[in-house]
Coordinates of C-alpha atoms and ligand atoms in Angstrom, one line a residue:
X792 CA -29.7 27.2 -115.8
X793 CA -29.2 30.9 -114.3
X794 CA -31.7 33.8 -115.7
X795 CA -30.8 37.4 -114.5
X796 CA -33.6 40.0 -114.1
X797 CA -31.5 43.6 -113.2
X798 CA -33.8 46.0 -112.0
X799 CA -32.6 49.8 -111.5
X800 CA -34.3 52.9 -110.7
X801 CA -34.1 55.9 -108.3
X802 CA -35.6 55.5 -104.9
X803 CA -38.8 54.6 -104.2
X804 CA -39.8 54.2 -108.0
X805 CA -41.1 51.1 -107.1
X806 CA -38.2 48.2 -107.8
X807 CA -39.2 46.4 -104.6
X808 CA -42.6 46.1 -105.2
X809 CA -42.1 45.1 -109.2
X810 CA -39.1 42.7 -108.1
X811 CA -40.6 40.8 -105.4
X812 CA -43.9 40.3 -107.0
X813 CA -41.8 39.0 -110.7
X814 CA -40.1 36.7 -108.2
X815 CA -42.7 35.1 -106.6
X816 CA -44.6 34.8 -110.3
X817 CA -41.1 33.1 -112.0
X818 CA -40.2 31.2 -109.0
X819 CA -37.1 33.4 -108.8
X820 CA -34.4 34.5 -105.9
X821 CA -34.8 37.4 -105.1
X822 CA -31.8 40.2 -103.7
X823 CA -32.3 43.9 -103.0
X824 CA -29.1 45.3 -103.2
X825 CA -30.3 48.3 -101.7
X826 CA -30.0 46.3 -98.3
X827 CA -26.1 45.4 -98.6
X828 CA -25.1 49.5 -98.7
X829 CA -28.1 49.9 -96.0
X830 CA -26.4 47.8 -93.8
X831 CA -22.5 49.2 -94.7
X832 CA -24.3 52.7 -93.8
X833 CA -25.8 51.3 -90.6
X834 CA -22.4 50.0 -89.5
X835 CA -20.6 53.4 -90.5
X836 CA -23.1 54.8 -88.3
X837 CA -22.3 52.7 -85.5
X838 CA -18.6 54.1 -86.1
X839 CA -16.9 51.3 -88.5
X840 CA -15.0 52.3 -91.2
X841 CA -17.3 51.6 -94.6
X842 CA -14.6 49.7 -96.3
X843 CA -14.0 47.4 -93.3
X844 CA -18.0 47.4 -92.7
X845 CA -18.4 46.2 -96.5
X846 CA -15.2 43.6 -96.5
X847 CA -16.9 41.6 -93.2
X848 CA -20.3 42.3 -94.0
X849 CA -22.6 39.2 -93.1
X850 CA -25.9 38.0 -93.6
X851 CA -27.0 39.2 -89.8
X852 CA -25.9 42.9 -91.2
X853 CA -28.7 43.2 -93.8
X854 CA -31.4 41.5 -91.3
X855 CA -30.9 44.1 -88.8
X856 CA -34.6 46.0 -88.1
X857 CA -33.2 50.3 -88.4
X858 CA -32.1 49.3 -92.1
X859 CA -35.5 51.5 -93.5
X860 CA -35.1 54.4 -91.7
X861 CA -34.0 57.8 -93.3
X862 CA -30.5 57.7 -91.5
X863 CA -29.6 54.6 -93.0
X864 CA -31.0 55.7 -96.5
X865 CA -28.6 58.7 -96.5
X866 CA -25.8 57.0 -95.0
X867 CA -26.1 54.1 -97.6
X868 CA -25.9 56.3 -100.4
X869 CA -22.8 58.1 -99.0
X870 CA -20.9 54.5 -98.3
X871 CA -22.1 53.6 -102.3
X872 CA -19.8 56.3 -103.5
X873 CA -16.9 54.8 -101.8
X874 CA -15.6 52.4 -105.1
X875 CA -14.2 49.7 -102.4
X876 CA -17.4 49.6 -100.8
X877 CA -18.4 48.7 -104.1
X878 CA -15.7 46.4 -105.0
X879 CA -16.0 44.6 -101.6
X880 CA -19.8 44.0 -102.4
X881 CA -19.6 43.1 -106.6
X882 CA -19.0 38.8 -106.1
X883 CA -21.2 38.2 -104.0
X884 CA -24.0 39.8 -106.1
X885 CA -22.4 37.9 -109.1
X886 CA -23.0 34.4 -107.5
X887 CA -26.4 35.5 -106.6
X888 CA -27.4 36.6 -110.2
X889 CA -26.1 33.6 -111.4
X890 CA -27.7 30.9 -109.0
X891 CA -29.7 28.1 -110.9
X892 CA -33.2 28.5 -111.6
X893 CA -33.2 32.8 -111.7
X894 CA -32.9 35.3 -110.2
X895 CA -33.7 39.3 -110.2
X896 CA -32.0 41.8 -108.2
X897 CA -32.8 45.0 -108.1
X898 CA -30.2 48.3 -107.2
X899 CA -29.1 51.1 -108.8
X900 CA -26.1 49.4 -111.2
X901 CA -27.1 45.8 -111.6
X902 CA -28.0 46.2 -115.1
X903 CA -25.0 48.8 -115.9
X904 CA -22.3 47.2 -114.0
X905 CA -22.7 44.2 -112.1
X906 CA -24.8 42.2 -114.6
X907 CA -24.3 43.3 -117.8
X908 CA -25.3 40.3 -119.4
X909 CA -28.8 40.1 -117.8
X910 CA -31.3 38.4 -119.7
X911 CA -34.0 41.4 -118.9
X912 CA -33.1 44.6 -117.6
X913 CA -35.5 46.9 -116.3
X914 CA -34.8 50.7 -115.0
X915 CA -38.3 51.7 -113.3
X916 CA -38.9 55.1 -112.4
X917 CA -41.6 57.6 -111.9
X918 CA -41.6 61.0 -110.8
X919 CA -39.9 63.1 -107.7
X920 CA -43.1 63.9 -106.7
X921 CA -45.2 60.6 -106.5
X922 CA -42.2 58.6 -105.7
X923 CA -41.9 61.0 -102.4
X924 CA -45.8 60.5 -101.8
X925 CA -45.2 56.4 -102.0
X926 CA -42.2 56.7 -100.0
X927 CA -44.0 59.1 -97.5
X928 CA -46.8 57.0 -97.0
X929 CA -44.5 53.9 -96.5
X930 CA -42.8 55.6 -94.0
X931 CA -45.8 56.8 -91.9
X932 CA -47.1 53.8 -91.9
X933 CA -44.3 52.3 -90.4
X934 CA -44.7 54.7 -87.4
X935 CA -41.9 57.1 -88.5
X936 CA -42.6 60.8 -87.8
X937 CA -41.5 63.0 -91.3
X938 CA -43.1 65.5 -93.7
X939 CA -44.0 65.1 -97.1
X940 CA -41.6 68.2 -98.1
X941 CA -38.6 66.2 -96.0
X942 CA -39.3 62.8 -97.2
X943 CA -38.7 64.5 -101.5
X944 CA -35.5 66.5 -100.4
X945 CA -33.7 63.6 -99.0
X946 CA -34.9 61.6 -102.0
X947 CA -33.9 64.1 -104.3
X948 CA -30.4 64.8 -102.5
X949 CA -30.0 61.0 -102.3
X950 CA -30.8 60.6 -106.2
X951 CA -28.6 63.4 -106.9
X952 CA -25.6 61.7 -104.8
X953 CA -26.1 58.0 -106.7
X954 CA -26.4 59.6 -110.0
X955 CA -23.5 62.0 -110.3
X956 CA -20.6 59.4 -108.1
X957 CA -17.6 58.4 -110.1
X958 CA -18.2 54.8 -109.7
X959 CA -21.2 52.8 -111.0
X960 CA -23.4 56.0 -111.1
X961 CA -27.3 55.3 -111.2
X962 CA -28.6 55.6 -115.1
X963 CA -30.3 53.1 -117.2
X964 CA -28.3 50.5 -119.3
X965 CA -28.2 51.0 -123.1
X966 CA -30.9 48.0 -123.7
X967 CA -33.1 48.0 -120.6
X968 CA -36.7 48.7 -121.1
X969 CA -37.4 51.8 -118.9
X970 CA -40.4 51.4 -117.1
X971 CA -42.2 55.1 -116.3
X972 CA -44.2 54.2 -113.0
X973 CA -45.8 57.7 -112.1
X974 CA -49.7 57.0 -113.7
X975 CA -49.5 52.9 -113.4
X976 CA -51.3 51.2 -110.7
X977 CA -48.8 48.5 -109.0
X978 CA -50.5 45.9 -111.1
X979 CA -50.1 47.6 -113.9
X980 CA -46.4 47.9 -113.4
X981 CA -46.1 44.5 -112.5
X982 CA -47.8 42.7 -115.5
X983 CA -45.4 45.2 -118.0
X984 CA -42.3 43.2 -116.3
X985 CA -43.7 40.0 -116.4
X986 CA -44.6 40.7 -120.0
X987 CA -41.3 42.0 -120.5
X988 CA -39.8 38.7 -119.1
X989 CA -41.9 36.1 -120.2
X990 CA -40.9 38.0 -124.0
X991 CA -37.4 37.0 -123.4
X992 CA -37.6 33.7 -122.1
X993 CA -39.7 32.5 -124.9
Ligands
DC2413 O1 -32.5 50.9 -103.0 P1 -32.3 51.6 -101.6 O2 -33.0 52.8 -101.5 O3 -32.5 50.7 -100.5 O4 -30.7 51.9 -101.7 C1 -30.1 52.7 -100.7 C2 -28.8 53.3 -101.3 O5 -27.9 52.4 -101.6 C3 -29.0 54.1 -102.5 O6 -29.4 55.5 -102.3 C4 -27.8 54.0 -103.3 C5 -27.2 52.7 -102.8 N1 -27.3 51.6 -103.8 C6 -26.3 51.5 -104.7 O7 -25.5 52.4 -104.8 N2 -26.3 50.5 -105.6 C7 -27.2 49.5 -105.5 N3 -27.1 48.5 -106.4 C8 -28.2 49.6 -104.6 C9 -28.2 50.6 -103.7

């Protein structure tokens, strides 16, 4: 029996976090679908075209180590506005939603366009400011050298790119339960979707 959890949000709201830890509490799959345009933008980078990078992407592609840096963030949400890109990408995120015994994936159109028949669909967000705090500290920690006033301009300019593109722009779906991250502690927005879940499934 397949159970879809679509997760959406802006960047850095905290889908990652939320989705891995449901995942490991339901004994889900999980897929961040960040990682498949991550890795189309890392290949365009290394001078593919993004249609050909999506149509022969492989499972090395999204295991490659430079797909969190800032480059790659920009140049995935540039290769996301490309609707072949897209369309190259769409089955095999369908097979993955669909694999017996669950699964949540979290993105930017899962619950919109890819799965519209998710059993729970979330869209977490929080705001531009805290969401650049959480990303900046990620990144620091990680060794990356950037500024705090960097880090929110390429969010916002990224956000601004995946919400206004022709194709599968980011918003939340009619019925998903939006999840407002800015004053919740991680736990706190963790048990709300596992409540929200465990609600559904009876
Ligand atoms: O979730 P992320 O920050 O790793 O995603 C990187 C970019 O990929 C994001 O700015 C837009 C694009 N993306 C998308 O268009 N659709 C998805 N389902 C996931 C990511």
């Amino acid at each position: 029996m397949s159970f879809t959890v679509a997760i959406d949000g802006p960047a850095a709201a905290g889908k990652g976090t939320i989705s891995k830890a449901v995942a490991a509490h339901f004994g889900f799959a999980h897929l961040d679908t960040g990682l498949l345009y991550r890795a189309v933008g890392a290949r365009m980078l290394d001078g593919l075209n993004p249609v050909q990078a999506a149509e022969t992407l492989t499972a090395e592609d999204i295991k490659r180590d430079d797909l969190r840096t800032a480059d790659v963030a920009q140049a995935a949400s540039k290769v996301a506005a490309v609707p072949e890109v897209r369309r190259a990408l769409v089955d095999f995120q369908r097979a993955f939603a669909l694999r017996a015994g669950g699964a949540v994936l979290d993105g930017r159109d899962i619950g919109t366009v890819i799965c519209p028949e998710a059993e729970v669909k979330l869209y977490v967000t929080a705001s531009d400011e805290i969401r650049a705090r959480r990303r900046f500290l990620e990144l620091t920690e990680k060794g990356q050298t950037t500024t705090l006033e960097q880090v929110l301009a390429d969010l916002r300019e990224r956000d601004a790119r995946d919400q206004s593109r022709a194709t599968a722009p980011l918003k939340p779906a009619d019925d998903a339960l939006v999840l407002d991250t800015s004053d919740m502690s991680i736990d706190a927005a963790v048990q709300a979707a596992i409540d929200a879940i465990a609600r559904r499934r009876g």
